[in-house]
Short mmCIF file of C-alpha atoms and ligand atoms in Angstrom, two decimals:
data_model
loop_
_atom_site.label_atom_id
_atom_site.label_comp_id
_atom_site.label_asym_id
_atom_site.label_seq_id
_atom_site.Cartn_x
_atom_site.Cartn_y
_atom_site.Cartn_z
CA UNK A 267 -18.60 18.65 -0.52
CA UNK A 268 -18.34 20.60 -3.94
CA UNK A 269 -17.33 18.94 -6.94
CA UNK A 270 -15.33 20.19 -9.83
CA UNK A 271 -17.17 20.07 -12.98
CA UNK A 272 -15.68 19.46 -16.86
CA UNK A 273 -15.99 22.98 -18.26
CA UNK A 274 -17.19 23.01 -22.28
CA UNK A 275 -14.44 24.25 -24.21
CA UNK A 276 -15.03 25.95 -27.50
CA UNK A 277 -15.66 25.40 -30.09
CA UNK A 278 -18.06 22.63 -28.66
CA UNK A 279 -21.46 23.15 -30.17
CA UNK A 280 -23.08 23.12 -26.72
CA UNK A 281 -22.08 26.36 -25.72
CA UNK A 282 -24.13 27.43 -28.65
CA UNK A 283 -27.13 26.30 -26.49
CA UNK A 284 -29.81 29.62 -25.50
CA UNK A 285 -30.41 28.82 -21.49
CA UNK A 286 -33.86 28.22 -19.77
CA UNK A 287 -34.72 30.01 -16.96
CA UNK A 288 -35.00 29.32 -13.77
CA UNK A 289 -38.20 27.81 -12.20
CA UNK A 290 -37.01 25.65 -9.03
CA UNK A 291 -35.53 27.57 -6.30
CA UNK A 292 -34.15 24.17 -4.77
CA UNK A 293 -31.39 22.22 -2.94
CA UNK A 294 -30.19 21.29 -6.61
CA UNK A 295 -29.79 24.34 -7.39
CA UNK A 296 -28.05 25.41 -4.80
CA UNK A 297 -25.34 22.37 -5.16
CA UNK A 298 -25.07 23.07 -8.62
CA UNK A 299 -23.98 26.78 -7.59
CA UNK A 300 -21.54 25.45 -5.23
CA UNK A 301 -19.79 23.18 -7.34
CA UNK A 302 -20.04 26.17 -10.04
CA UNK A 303 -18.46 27.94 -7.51
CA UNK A 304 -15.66 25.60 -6.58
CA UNK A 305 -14.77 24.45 -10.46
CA UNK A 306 -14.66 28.72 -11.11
CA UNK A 307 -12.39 29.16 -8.29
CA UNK A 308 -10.20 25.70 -9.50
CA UNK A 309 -9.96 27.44 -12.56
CA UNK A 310 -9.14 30.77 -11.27
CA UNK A 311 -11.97 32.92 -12.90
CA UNK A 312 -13.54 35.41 -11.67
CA UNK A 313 -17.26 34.26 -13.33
CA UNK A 314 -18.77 31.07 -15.03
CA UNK A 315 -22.27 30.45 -16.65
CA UNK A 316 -24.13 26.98 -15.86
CA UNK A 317 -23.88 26.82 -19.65
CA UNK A 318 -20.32 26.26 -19.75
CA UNK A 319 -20.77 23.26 -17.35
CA UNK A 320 -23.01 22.18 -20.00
CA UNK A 321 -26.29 22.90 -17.62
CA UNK A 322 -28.56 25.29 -19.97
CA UNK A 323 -29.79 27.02 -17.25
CA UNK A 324 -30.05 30.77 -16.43
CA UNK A 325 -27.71 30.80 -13.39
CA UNK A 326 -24.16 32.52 -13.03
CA UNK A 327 -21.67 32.83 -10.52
CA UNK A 328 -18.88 35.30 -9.59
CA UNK A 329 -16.21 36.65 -7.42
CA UNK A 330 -14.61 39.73 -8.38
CA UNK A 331 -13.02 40.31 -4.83
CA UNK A 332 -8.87 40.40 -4.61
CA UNK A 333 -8.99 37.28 -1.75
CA UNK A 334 -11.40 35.13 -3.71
CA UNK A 335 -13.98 35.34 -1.06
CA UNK A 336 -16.61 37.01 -2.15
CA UNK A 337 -18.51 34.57 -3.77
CA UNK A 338 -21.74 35.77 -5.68
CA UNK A 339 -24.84 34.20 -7.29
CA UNK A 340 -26.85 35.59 -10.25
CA UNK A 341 -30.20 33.74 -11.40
CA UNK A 342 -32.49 34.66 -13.90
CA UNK A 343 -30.21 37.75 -14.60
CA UNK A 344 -31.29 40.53 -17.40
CA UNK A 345 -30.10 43.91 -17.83
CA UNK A 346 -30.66 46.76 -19.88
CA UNK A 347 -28.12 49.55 -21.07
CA UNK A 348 -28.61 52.81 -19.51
CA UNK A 349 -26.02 54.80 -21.57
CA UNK A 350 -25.19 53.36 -25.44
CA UNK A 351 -22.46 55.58 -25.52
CA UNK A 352 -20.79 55.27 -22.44
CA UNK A 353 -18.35 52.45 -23.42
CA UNK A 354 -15.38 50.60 -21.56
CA UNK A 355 -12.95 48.11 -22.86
CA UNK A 356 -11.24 45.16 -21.10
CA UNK A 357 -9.13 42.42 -21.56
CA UNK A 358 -11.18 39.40 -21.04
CA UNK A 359 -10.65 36.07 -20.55
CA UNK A 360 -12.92 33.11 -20.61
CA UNK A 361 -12.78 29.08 -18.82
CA UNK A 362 -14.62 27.71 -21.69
CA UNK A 363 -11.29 29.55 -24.25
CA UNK A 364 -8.51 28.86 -22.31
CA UNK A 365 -5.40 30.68 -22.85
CA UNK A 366 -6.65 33.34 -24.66
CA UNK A 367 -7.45 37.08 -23.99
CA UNK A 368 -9.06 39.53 -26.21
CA UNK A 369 -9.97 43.31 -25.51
CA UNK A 370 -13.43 43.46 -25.71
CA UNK A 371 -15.63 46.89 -25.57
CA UNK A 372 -18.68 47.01 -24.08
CA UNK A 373 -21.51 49.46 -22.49
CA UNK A 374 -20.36 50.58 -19.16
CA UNK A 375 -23.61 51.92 -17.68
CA UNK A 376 -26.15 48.78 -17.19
CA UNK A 377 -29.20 48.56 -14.65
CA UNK A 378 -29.37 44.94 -13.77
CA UNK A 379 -31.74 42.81 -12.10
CA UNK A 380 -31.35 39.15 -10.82
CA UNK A 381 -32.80 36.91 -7.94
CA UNK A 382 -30.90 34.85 -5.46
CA UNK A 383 -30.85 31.15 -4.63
CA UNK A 384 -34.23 31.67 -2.36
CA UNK A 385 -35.88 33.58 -5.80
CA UNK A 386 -35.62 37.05 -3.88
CA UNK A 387 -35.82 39.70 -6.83
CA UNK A 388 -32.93 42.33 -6.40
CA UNK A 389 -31.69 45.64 -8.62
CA UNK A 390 -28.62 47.44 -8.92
CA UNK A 391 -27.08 49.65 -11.40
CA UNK A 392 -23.19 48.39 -11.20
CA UNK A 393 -20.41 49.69 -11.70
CA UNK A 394 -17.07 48.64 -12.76
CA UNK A 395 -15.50 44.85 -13.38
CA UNK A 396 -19.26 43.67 -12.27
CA UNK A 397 -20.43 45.54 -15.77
CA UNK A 398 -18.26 43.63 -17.69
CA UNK A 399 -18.44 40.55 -16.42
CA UNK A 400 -21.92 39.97 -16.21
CA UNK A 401 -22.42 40.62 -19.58
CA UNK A 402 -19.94 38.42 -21.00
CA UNK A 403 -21.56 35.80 -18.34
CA UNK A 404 -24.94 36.68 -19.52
CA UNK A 405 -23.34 36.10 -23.35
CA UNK A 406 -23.09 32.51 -22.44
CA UNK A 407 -26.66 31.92 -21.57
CA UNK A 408 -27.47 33.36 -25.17
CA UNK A 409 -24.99 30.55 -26.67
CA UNK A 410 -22.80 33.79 -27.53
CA UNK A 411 -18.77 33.78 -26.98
CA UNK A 412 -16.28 36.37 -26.35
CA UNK A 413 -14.75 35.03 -29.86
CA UNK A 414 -17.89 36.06 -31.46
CA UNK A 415 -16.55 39.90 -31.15
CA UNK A 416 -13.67 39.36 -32.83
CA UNK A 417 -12.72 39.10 -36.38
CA UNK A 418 -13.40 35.66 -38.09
CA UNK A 419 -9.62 35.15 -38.78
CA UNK A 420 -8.60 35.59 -35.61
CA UNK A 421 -11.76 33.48 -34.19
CA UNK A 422 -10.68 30.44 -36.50
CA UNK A 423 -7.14 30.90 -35.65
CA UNK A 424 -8.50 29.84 -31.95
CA UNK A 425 -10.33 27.36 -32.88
CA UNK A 426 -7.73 25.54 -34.39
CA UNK A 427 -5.62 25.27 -31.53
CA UNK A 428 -7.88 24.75 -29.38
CA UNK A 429 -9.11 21.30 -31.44
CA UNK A 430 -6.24 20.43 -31.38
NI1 NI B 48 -16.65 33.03 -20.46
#
């Protein structure tokens, strides 16, 4: 059975944490995906980075499908931008800053690579939502937020009410 885990909220230094990689391709791995899985879909997101269950390791999940069941695993993810000037914006949203969204702009044109829960390597160049998403995912695992891109008055206006 999956459990729900507490998701770090910010502005909780730990999010702040850089991510290890991955070394163990194991079964505790693979539970800690699930329950990733289960506390993402509990939260209704469409992506969360171990970070944000306060587990500093290189290892996202997703599901960017309309019926919520097309669930996805990213491990040891890195990507490099293809295009600098090809840029798209989108309203994000993040588990870790609830309540808020912020138009963010990012590169659209990525080549990514990852491995899955058995360590197989695998490439793509997305397209669309995945883009997006995997980079603000792959923000977490550098301790960076979605806040970060926005202007400090704004940023500390969040804070506030979320330490509240
Ligand atoms: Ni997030």
């Amino acid at each position: 059975m999956a459990e729900k885990l507490k998701i770090l909220k910010f502005p909780d230094p730990r999010l702040r944490t850089v991510a290890k990689k991955v070394t163990k391709f194991d079964k505790s791995l693979k539970k800690l995906s699930e329950d990733m899985l289960f506390t993402m879909y509990e939260g209704n997101g469409i992506g969360l980075a171990a970070s944000q269950v306060d587990r500093h390791i290189r290892l996202i999940v997703m599901d960017l499908s309309e019926d919520r069941n097309e669930p996805r695993v990213f491990i040891n993810p890195e990507y490099e931008i293809i295009d600098n000037e090809s840029l798209a914006s989108f309203e994000e949203g993040c588990l870790s800053i609830p309540g808020f969204s912020e138009e963010i702009i990012r590169p659209d044109k990525i080549s990514l690579t990852w491995q899955d829960l058995d360590g197989k390597i695998h490439k793509d160049n997305p397209e669309g939502l995945l883009t997006i998403c995997i980079q603000h995912e792959m923000d977490h695992l550098e301790g960076k937020l979605m806040v970060d891109y926005i202007s400090p008055i704004k940023r500390d206006r969040i804070r506030k009410k979320l330490s509240k």
